Each structure stands twice: as C-alpha cells, then as structure tokens.
Short mmCIF file of C-alpha atoms in Angstrom, two decimals:
data_model
loop_
_atom_site.label_atom_id
_atom_site.label_comp_id
_atom_site.label_asym_id
_atom_site.label_seq_id
_atom_site.Cartn_x
_atom_site.Cartn_y
_atom_site.Cartn_z
CA MET A 1 24.47 2.77 20.42
CA LEU A 2 25.35 2.97 16.85
CA GLN A 3 29.07 3.56 15.38
CA PHE A 4 29.14 3.51 11.56
CA GLU A 5 32.66 3.39 9.76
CA LEU A 6 32.65 4.00 6.21
CA LEU A 7 35.97 1.87 5.33
CA LYS A 8 35.85 2.45 1.49
CA THR A 9 33.98 3.79 -1.61
CA ASP A 10 33.77 2.95 -5.32
CA GLY A 11 31.51 5.79 -6.59
CA HIS A 12 28.42 5.84 -4.52
CA ALA A 13 28.71 2.31 -3.63
CA ARG A 14 30.08 1.79 0.24
CA ARG A 15 32.00 -0.73 2.20
CA GLY A 16 31.51 -0.03 5.90
CA ARG A 17 31.18 -1.42 9.43
CA LEU A 18 28.15 -0.68 11.73
CA THR A 19 29.08 -1.59 15.52
CA LEU A 20 25.46 -2.22 17.67
CA ASN A 21 24.70 -3.17 21.10
CA HIS A 22 24.18 -6.79 20.11
CA GLY A 23 27.27 -6.91 17.90
CA VAL A 24 28.96 -5.78 14.62
CA VAL A 25 27.36 -5.66 11.26
CA GLU A 26 29.84 -5.55 8.06
CA THR A 27 28.00 -3.35 4.74
CA PRO A 28 26.72 -3.72 2.62
CA ILE A 29 24.38 -6.62 4.04
CA PHE A 30 21.19 -7.88 3.26
CA MET A 31 18.95 -8.88 6.42
CA PRO A 32 16.62 -11.82 6.81
CA VAL A 33 13.10 -11.16 7.74
CA GLY A 34 11.91 -12.81 10.86
CA THR A 35 8.25 -11.28 11.28
CA TYR A 36 6.82 -13.47 14.05
CA GLY A 37 10.58 -13.85 16.02
CA THR A 38 11.42 -16.43 13.57
CA VAL A 39 12.95 -16.64 10.07
CA LYS A 40 10.25 -18.66 8.29
CA GLY A 41 11.61 -22.31 7.84
CA VAL A 42 15.41 -21.80 9.11
CA LEU A 43 16.85 -22.99 12.56
CA PRO A 44 18.77 -20.21 14.33
CA ARG A 45 22.02 -22.34 14.01
CA SER A 46 21.52 -22.45 10.35
CA LEU A 47 21.15 -18.32 10.07
CA HIS A 48 24.54 -18.41 12.15
CA ASP A 49 26.23 -21.19 9.97
CA MET A 50 25.05 -19.05 6.57
CA GLY A 51 26.90 -15.81 8.09
CA ALA A 52 23.27 -13.97 9.00
CA GLN A 53 24.72 -10.81 10.76
CA ILE A 54 21.43 -9.07 11.70
CA ILE A 55 17.32 -10.09 11.24
CA LEU A 56 14.46 -8.41 11.59
CA GLY A 57 11.22 -8.73 13.67
CA ASN A 58 7.89 -7.21 13.14
CA THR A 59 6.79 -4.33 15.89
CA PHE A 60 3.02 -5.06 14.64
CA HIS A 61 2.64 -8.62 14.86
CA LEU A 62 4.98 -9.07 18.04
CA TRP A 63 2.57 -6.74 20.02
CA MET A 64 -0.28 -8.51 18.54
CA ARG A 65 1.43 -11.91 19.76
CA PRO A 66 2.67 -13.00 22.30
CA GLY A 67 2.23 -9.11 23.63
CA LEU A 68 4.45 -7.36 25.67
CA ASP A 69 4.20 -8.76 28.72
CA VAL A 70 5.55 -11.81 27.68
CA MET A 71 8.31 -10.07 25.61
CA ALA A 72 9.48 -8.01 28.79
CA SER A 73 9.51 -11.00 30.61
CA PHE A 74 12.44 -12.57 28.41
CA GLY A 75 13.89 -8.88 28.57
CA GLY A 76 13.17 -8.56 24.84
CA LEU A 77 13.12 -10.26 21.50
CA HIS A 78 16.74 -11.04 21.68
CA GLY A 79 16.25 -13.28 24.89
CA PHE A 80 12.56 -14.84 23.68
CA GLU A 81 14.12 -16.02 20.32
CA ASN A 82 17.41 -16.83 21.47
CA TRP A 83 19.20 -14.82 19.03
CA HIS A 84 22.02 -12.78 20.17
CA LYS A 85 23.21 -10.92 17.31
CA PRO A 86 21.64 -7.70 16.08
CA ILE A 87 17.98 -7.23 15.37
CA LEU A 88 16.12 -4.46 13.59
CA THR A 89 12.55 -3.92 13.89
CA ASP A 90 10.00 -2.22 11.73
CA SER A 91 7.56 0.04 13.29
CA GLY A 92 4.38 -1.08 12.12
CA GLY A 93 3.71 1.56 9.72
CA PHE A 94 3.92 -0.86 6.64
CA GLN A 95 1.39 -3.51 8.05
CA VAL A 96 -1.14 -0.76 9.12
CA TRP A 97 -1.13 0.23 5.68
CA SER A 98 -1.74 -3.25 4.44
CA LEU A 99 -4.82 -3.47 6.34
CA GLY A 100 -6.47 -0.94 3.93
CA GLU A 101 -9.59 0.26 4.70
CA MET A 102 -9.40 -1.76 8.18
CA ARG A 103 -7.75 1.27 9.42
CA LYS A 104 -8.21 4.87 9.96
CA ILE A 105 -5.54 7.08 9.86
CA THR A 106 -5.45 10.73 11.96
CA GLU A 107 -2.84 13.03 12.82
CA GLU A 108 -2.61 11.21 16.23
CA GLY A 109 -2.06 7.82 14.51
CA VAL A 110 -3.74 4.92 13.48
CA LYS A 111 -7.02 3.19 14.70
CA PHE A 112 -7.92 -0.48 13.57
CA ALA A 113 -9.27 -3.53 14.68
CA SER A 114 -6.69 -6.24 15.64
CA PRO A 115 -6.34 -8.82 13.09
CA VAL A 116 -6.12 -11.93 15.60
CA ASN A 117 -8.73 -11.09 17.84
CA GLY A 118 -11.04 -7.99 16.64
CA ASP A 119 -9.71 -5.88 19.71
CA LYS A 120 -9.79 -1.83 18.82
CA LEU A 121 -6.43 -0.79 18.53
CA PHE A 122 -4.66 2.56 18.67
CA LEU A 123 -0.97 2.68 17.35
CA THR A 124 0.60 6.00 17.51
CA PRO A 125 4.22 6.88 17.25
CA GLU A 126 4.37 6.99 20.90
CA VAL A 127 3.25 3.40 21.16
CA SER A 128 5.39 1.98 18.51
CA MET A 129 8.42 3.53 20.23
CA GLN A 130 7.16 2.03 23.91
CA ILE A 131 6.82 -1.72 21.96
CA GLN A 132 10.39 -1.61 20.24
CA THR A 133 12.10 -0.21 23.35
CA VAL A 134 10.22 -3.66 25.30
CA LEU A 135 11.44 -5.52 22.29
CA ASN A 136 15.08 -3.88 22.37
CA SER A 137 15.87 -4.10 19.14
CA ASP A 138 19.32 -2.69 18.09
CA ILE A 139 17.53 -0.45 15.35
CA VAL A 140 14.09 1.17 15.87
CA MET A 141 12.48 2.28 13.03
CA GLN A 142 10.25 5.50 13.35
CA PHE A 143 6.59 5.36 12.83
CA ASP A 144 5.42 6.50 9.51
CA GLU A 145 2.76 6.22 6.83
CA CYS A 146 4.01 4.27 4.15
CA THR A 147 2.50 6.24 1.12
CA PRO A 148 1.03 3.90 -1.51
CA TYR A 149 1.38 4.11 -5.53
CA GLU A 150 -2.00 3.81 -5.95
CA THR A 151 -5.14 2.79 -4.16
CA LYS A 152 -7.89 1.25 -6.39
CA GLY A 153 -6.41 2.01 -9.27
CA HIS A 154 -6.05 5.92 -8.60
CA ARG A 155 -2.41 6.55 -8.69
CA THR A 156 -1.25 8.97 -5.68
CA THR A 157 -0.92 12.24 -6.82
CA GLU A 158 2.26 14.61 -5.70
CA LYS A 159 -0.34 16.51 -3.49
CA GLU A 160 -1.24 13.62 -1.91
CA ALA A 161 2.51 11.95 -1.49
CA GLN A 162 3.14 15.59 -0.08
CA VAL A 163 0.24 15.12 2.68
CA SER A 164 1.20 11.77 3.64
CA MET A 165 5.18 12.71 3.62
CA GLU A 166 4.82 15.55 5.74
CA LEU A 167 2.50 13.22 7.97
CA SER A 168 5.38 10.87 8.48
CA LEU A 169 7.85 14.00 9.19
CA ARG A 170 5.75 14.96 12.24
CA TRP A 171 5.67 11.38 13.29
CA ALA A 172 9.40 11.22 13.04
CA ARG A 173 9.85 14.20 15.23
CA ARG A 174 7.14 12.52 17.87
CA SER A 175 9.06 9.52 17.36
CA GLN A 176 12.58 11.08 18.51
CA ALA A 177 10.78 12.70 21.44
CA GLU A 178 9.37 9.48 22.80
CA PHE A 179 12.40 7.56 22.03
CA ALA A 180 14.44 10.08 23.89
CA LYS A 181 12.04 10.29 26.91
CA LEU A 182 12.20 6.29 27.18
CA GLN A 183 15.83 6.48 27.45
CA ASN A 184 16.03 3.48 24.69
CA PRO A 185 19.76 2.61 24.34
CA ASN A 186 19.44 1.74 21.02
CA ALA A 187 19.58 3.46 17.42
CA LEU A 188 16.30 5.09 15.88
CA PHE A 189 16.21 5.52 12.08
CA GLY A 190 14.15 7.73 10.10
CA ILE A 191 12.35 7.05 7.23
CA VAL A 192 12.46 9.39 3.64
CA GLN A 193 8.81 9.41 2.39
CA GLY A 194 7.81 11.27 -0.89
CA GLY A 195 6.30 8.51 -2.74
CA MET A 196 7.73 8.79 -6.53
CA PHE A 197 8.38 12.34 -6.56
CA GLU A 198 11.95 13.38 -6.43
CA ASN A 199 11.22 16.71 -5.14
CA LEU A 200 9.35 15.37 -2.28
CA ARG A 201 11.85 12.84 -1.19
CA GLU A 202 14.55 15.56 -1.27
CA ALA A 203 12.10 17.54 1.28
CA SER A 204 11.68 14.74 3.46
CA LEU A 205 15.52 13.74 3.35
CA ASN A 206 16.26 17.56 4.66
CA ALA A 207 13.98 17.53 7.38
CA LEU A 208 15.13 14.09 8.59
CA VAL A 209 18.86 14.73 8.39
CA GLU A 210 18.07 18.22 10.61
CA LEU A 211 17.06 15.50 13.39
CA ASP A 212 20.58 14.18 13.19
CA LEU A 213 19.40 10.44 13.58
CA PRO A 214 22.01 7.83 13.93
CA GLY A 215 20.65 6.24 10.45
CA TYR A 216 17.81 6.58 7.74
CA ALA A 217 16.01 4.14 5.69
CA ILE A 218 14.26 5.05 2.03
CA GLY A 219 10.57 3.55 2.38
CA GLY A 220 7.85 3.92 0.40
CA VAL A 221 9.08 1.22 -2.51
CA SER A 222 8.08 -2.07 -3.38
CA VAL A 223 4.52 -0.72 -2.73
CA GLY A 224 3.14 -1.85 -6.15
CA GLU A 225 5.35 0.91 -8.38
CA PRO A 226 6.57 -0.37 -11.44
CA LYS A 227 9.97 -1.50 -11.25
CA ASP A 228 11.46 1.29 -13.30
CA GLU A 229 9.56 3.72 -10.75
CA MET A 230 11.25 1.88 -7.77
CA LEU A 231 14.60 1.82 -9.80
CA ARG A 232 14.39 5.87 -10.44
CA ILE A 233 13.99 6.48 -6.76
CA MET A 234 16.86 4.01 -6.26
CA ALA A 235 18.94 5.93 -8.11
CA HIS A 236 17.96 9.21 -6.73
CA THR A 237 17.65 9.31 -3.21
CA PRO A 238 20.30 7.14 -1.30
CA HIS A 239 23.47 8.80 -2.02
CA LEU A 240 21.98 12.35 -0.85
CA LEU A 241 21.84 10.78 2.68
CA PRO A 242 24.67 11.90 5.10
CA SER A 243 27.81 9.93 4.41
CA HIS A 244 28.62 9.13 7.55
CA LYS A 245 25.62 7.52 8.78
CA PRO A 246 24.07 3.88 7.49
CA ARG A 247 21.45 3.82 4.75
CA TYR A 248 18.69 1.18 4.52
CA LEU A 249 16.57 0.61 1.57
CA MET A 250 13.52 -1.05 2.97
CA GLY A 251 11.89 -4.07 1.10
CA VAL A 252 14.01 -4.49 -1.65
CA GLY A 253 14.26 -6.87 -3.62
CA THR A 254 15.96 -9.50 -6.15
CA PRO A 255 19.38 -10.17 -6.35
CA GLU A 256 20.00 -7.69 -9.37
CA ASP A 257 18.27 -5.11 -7.10
CA LEU A 258 20.61 -5.36 -4.19
CA VAL A 259 23.64 -5.26 -6.51
CA GLU A 260 22.26 -1.99 -8.42
CA GLY A 261 20.81 -0.74 -4.83
CA VAL A 262 24.71 -0.86 -3.64
CA VAL A 263 25.83 1.14 -6.94
CA CYS A 264 23.23 3.44 -5.57
CA GLY A 265 24.69 4.07 -2.34
CA VAL A 266 22.61 1.79 -0.01
CA ASP A 267 24.22 0.02 2.96
CA MET A 268 21.49 -2.49 4.03
CA PHE A 269 18.66 -4.25 2.53
CA ASP A 270 15.65 -6.48 3.67
CA CYS A 271 13.29 -8.50 1.36
CA VAL A 272 10.50 -11.29 2.02
CA MET A 273 11.76 -12.47 -1.26
CA PRO A 274 14.33 -15.27 -0.66
CA THR A 275 12.16 -16.77 1.90
CA ARG A 276 8.67 -16.44 0.25
CA ASN A 277 9.87 -17.74 -2.75
CA ALA A 278 11.27 -20.50 -1.22
CA ARG A 279 8.11 -21.66 -0.29
CA ASN A 280 7.02 -21.47 -3.61
CA GLY A 281 9.93 -23.52 -5.38
CA HIS A 282 11.45 -20.45 -6.76
CA LEU A 283 15.42 -20.86 -6.66
CA PHE A 284 17.83 -17.98 -6.58
CA THR A 285 21.33 -19.18 -7.94
CA ARG A 286 24.40 -17.89 -9.26
CA PHE A 287 23.18 -18.83 -12.77
CA GLY A 288 19.85 -17.38 -12.78
CA ASP A 289 16.45 -18.38 -11.24
CA LEU A 290 15.16 -22.20 -10.98
CA LYS A 291 12.03 -23.36 -10.65
CA ILE A 292 11.98 -26.71 -8.82
CA ARG A 293 8.48 -27.47 -9.29
CA ASN A 294 9.33 -27.86 -13.47
CA ALA A 295 9.01 -31.54 -14.54
CA ARG A 296 12.62 -31.18 -16.01
CA HIS A 297 13.99 -31.48 -12.70
CA LYS A 298 12.45 -34.92 -11.87
CA SER A 299 15.43 -36.87 -12.52
CA ASP A 300 18.35 -34.58 -12.13
CA HIS A 301 21.12 -35.54 -9.98
CA ARG A 302 22.39 -32.04 -9.99
CA PRO A 303 22.31 -29.82 -6.81
CA ILE A 304 20.44 -26.77 -6.82
CA ASP A 305 24.10 -24.70 -7.83
CA GLU A 306 27.17 -26.32 -8.25
CA SER A 307 28.61 -23.15 -7.30
CA CYS A 308 27.05 -22.92 -3.61
CA SER A 309 28.50 -24.21 -0.40
CA CYS A 310 24.94 -24.11 1.45
CA TYR A 311 23.94 -27.04 3.35
CA ALA A 312 21.40 -27.90 0.50
CA CYS A 313 23.53 -28.12 -2.00
CA ALA A 314 26.82 -28.91 -0.75
CA GLY A 315 26.32 -30.65 2.83
CA ASP A 316 28.17 -29.79 5.97
CA GLY A 317 31.22 -31.23 5.18
CA ASN A 318 30.71 -34.42 7.42
CA GLY A 319 28.68 -36.40 4.96
CA ALA A 320 25.33 -34.67 5.97
CA GLY A 321 23.37 -32.87 3.51
CA GLY A 322 23.82 -31.78 -0.10
CA PHE A 323 20.67 -33.36 -2.16
CA SER A 324 19.83 -33.39 -5.55
CA ARG A 325 17.03 -31.37 -7.64
CA ALA A 326 15.44 -34.43 -7.92
CA TYR A 327 14.96 -34.97 -4.51
CA LEU A 328 13.71 -31.10 -4.00
CA HIS A 329 11.31 -31.80 -6.86
CA HIS A 330 9.90 -34.82 -5.16
CA LEU A 331 9.93 -33.28 -1.69
CA ASP A 332 7.78 -30.01 -3.32
CA ARG A 333 5.57 -33.00 -5.22
CA CYS A 334 4.89 -34.22 -1.92
CA GLY A 335 4.25 -31.18 0.15
CA GLU A 336 6.89 -32.16 2.65
CA MET A 337 7.99 -29.40 4.70
CA LEU A 338 11.46 -30.54 4.22
CA GLY A 339 11.39 -29.08 0.80
CA PRO A 340 10.81 -25.09 1.61
CA MET A 341 13.25 -25.67 4.41
CA LEU A 342 15.63 -26.27 2.17
CA ALA A 343 15.05 -24.34 -0.64
CA THR A 344 14.77 -21.36 2.28
CA VAL A 345 18.33 -22.36 3.28
CA HIS A 346 19.66 -21.94 -0.10
CA ASN A 347 17.87 -18.86 -0.67
CA LEU A 348 19.14 -17.01 2.15
CA HIS A 349 22.67 -18.29 1.63
CA TYR A 350 23.06 -17.32 -1.84
CA TYR A 351 21.67 -13.88 -0.62
CA LEU A 352 24.26 -13.33 2.27
CA ASN A 353 26.67 -14.73 0.01
CA LEU A 354 26.06 -12.43 -2.75
CA MET A 355 26.47 -9.55 -0.14
CA ARG A 356 29.94 -11.25 0.94
CA GLU A 357 31.03 -11.08 -2.65
CA VAL A 358 29.76 -7.65 -3.21
CA ARG A 359 31.93 -6.46 0.13
CA ALA A 360 34.86 -8.31 -0.74
CA SER A 361 34.64 -6.86 -4.47
CA LEU A 362 34.92 -3.61 -2.86
CA ASP A 363 37.70 -4.25 -0.73
CA ALA A 364 39.70 -5.24 -3.42
CA GLY A 365 38.69 -2.43 -5.49
CA THR A 366 37.09 -4.89 -7.92
CA PHE A 367 33.48 -3.98 -7.46
CA THR A 368 33.29 -2.87 -11.48
CA GLU A 369 34.62 -6.39 -12.28
CA PHE A 370 32.18 -8.03 -10.03
CA ARG A 371 29.17 -6.36 -11.55
CA ARG A 372 30.10 -7.51 -14.94
CA GLN A 373 30.27 -11.12 -14.01
CA PHE A 374 27.67 -11.19 -11.85
CA ALA A 375 25.21 -9.94 -14.57
CA ALA A 376 27.09 -12.37 -17.28
CA ASP A 377 26.61 -15.01 -14.66
CA ARG A 378 22.51 -14.62 -13.99
CA ALA A 379 22.27 -14.03 -17.41
CA ARG A 380 23.56 -17.46 -18.42
CA GLY A 381 20.84 -19.59 -17.06
CA VAL A 382 20.49 -22.88 -15.26
#
C-alpha cells in the first residue's frame, strides 16, 4: 500500500504526499533513525510533539534482539514500540557490510556470526523479506550489497562496483519475488547502487525501474567517500528516477546536505547525525553548529537557539522546559543523561523543522529565496 502525489515542483525539487498503511507523510521529509525499535534518548511522545511523521527500524538488529517470535506476538514493530505512524525498515545490507571480515558474501546471501551470541547466521533476500514482513513496516527495503568506497585503503574499481551492483540487482528480483509470495501488504523499495560511477548508477536505476517497484532509494553513499564525491552522485542520480514515485537518499546527512538533496530531487532522508552528534554535545542551529562542551558556554543564559520552538529551547508553553546553554554545558560536564536527551530533542526538532520550512517554501514558490536565507543564516555562526 503506497500512494504518492506530486503536489508541486521547482526545478528538480519536489513537494509531495506519501500515503502508507499507517498514515500520511508530507515530503520532503527527514526520518529519525530508531535502530533497536527506539529513537535513542527520545520519548515517543516527544517525537509526536516535534512533528516526526515516519521513523526507521533496523531489520538486522531487531532480528538479533528481541527476535521474530517476540515481534510477531505484538503484531509487528508498531505494536512492539507503540508507534502508530509509518515505519521504514532497512534490509540489513548495510549492517552486514559493516561487519567487514566477519561475513562472507555469496550469490545466495551472506553468512556471518551473530555479534550478539556468536550463532552462525545466513541472511538472504528471502530471509530479509520474511523478517520485514513480521516487522510489518510500511516501507520495506530490498536486500542489497552496500558497495564500499574503499577496502583497507584500496579504492573500489569500476569492475568491482559493477559486480557488486549486479549482485544487488539479482537480489532485488529475489526480494520482489519473495515479497509477493509473502503477500506483504506494504511497499517494497529498490536501492540504486553503482559506487561512484555514474554509468553504473544509470544501469542499476534502469534495471530497477523495469521492476516497477513502488519507490526507489539511492544507496552506497556516506560509506567513506569524500564529500564532493557524495555530492556528485547526489546531483546525478535522484532526478533520473521516475517522477511519479518517491525517492529516498539513504544515510544523508548534514542540514546543508538535506537542502541540496531536495534541490536534486530527493523526497526522503535519514541519518544518525542529529541523534549521534547530540550525544557528543554537537548541536545544530539555524545559525550554525554549536559545541556545548566548549568552556564559553559555562555561564551563557541563552537557549541553544533563540529561534527554536523545541522543548529544550522554548519549553512546552506551560512553564516547563526551556534551558540555558550553561545548564546543558553543566549536564554534559557531569555526564548526566538529561544532557544528551535534551540535545537530541533539539537536533531532531531542528531537522524536522528544516524540512517543514522547505515544504512551506515549495508550497509558496519561494524555495530559491529560502535556500539563500538558509545558507546566510547557517554561515552567520552562533
């Protein structure tokens, strides 16, 4: 079940509406990452309050823990984590890639030892589809091989990237066949691979489009490549995908990356950056990035961002919340868990609000002006 309406365009930039089994998603959208069935450090109520429309879950990790028997007993991931808006699950391909030498890739699938208890496991396109059917995620990702930028200092060659890309295509066909066999009522996305080679990206894209999947993702970026290489692929690939279907750029990125991604025709983004950086005292604001650990914040009475309406900056309107930089600096120095929780609330609110402003500017026909002001504000500094 997926319906996508293209409401407005500005060059390659798109304003859309995605209807899934568990609700409607206004695009362009950022999707908070909830690896183990939770977005780290954030109450589900806070996600609702900040306007999260869809979140991620991780097929590989949820297969490891708590396992499919537990998940099935709750009717899937929505019931288990008590989140009743849409969920996207990745296929497990990236996690398998990140295991490095601990895994062996064959035509059939990937053999590896469980990082939890050492059990010998075998993940195939069919198994990935079976797991994601139990999870009942609204968007299911095909099982793919994430092509690395380099391995042990060796840059991936065009031939190596082609072999990897063609394997992912064969796995896409197997994923689609198993998805249909399981009568999964949700939506399956294909993943464009091809490394840093535009010709391979186009070959992957064209073959996936022939499968007529409900949506498509661009994978194999944010895998160690230089920023200019990522931007080159981002500029090349998204707008070539079918205009009547949603486009998802996987694992990207900074606020600037998101705005540039929209320029290039991307509808959906995810990244661990707002949550991971928050836990390290790195905060995103309208006026640049702020490192709360710096001594200059020790006695600063200002909020993180005076233009921000999140609970950490402005409170809830009833006298609760709204904290100073000095207080967050203190919490960080003392290792208090409230510090990263408030920082995470702020960073995710900032990302979601940025996408809200992007959508509003596309609706109003002022996206070019928005981009100019966004860049000027971010360059101003905190």
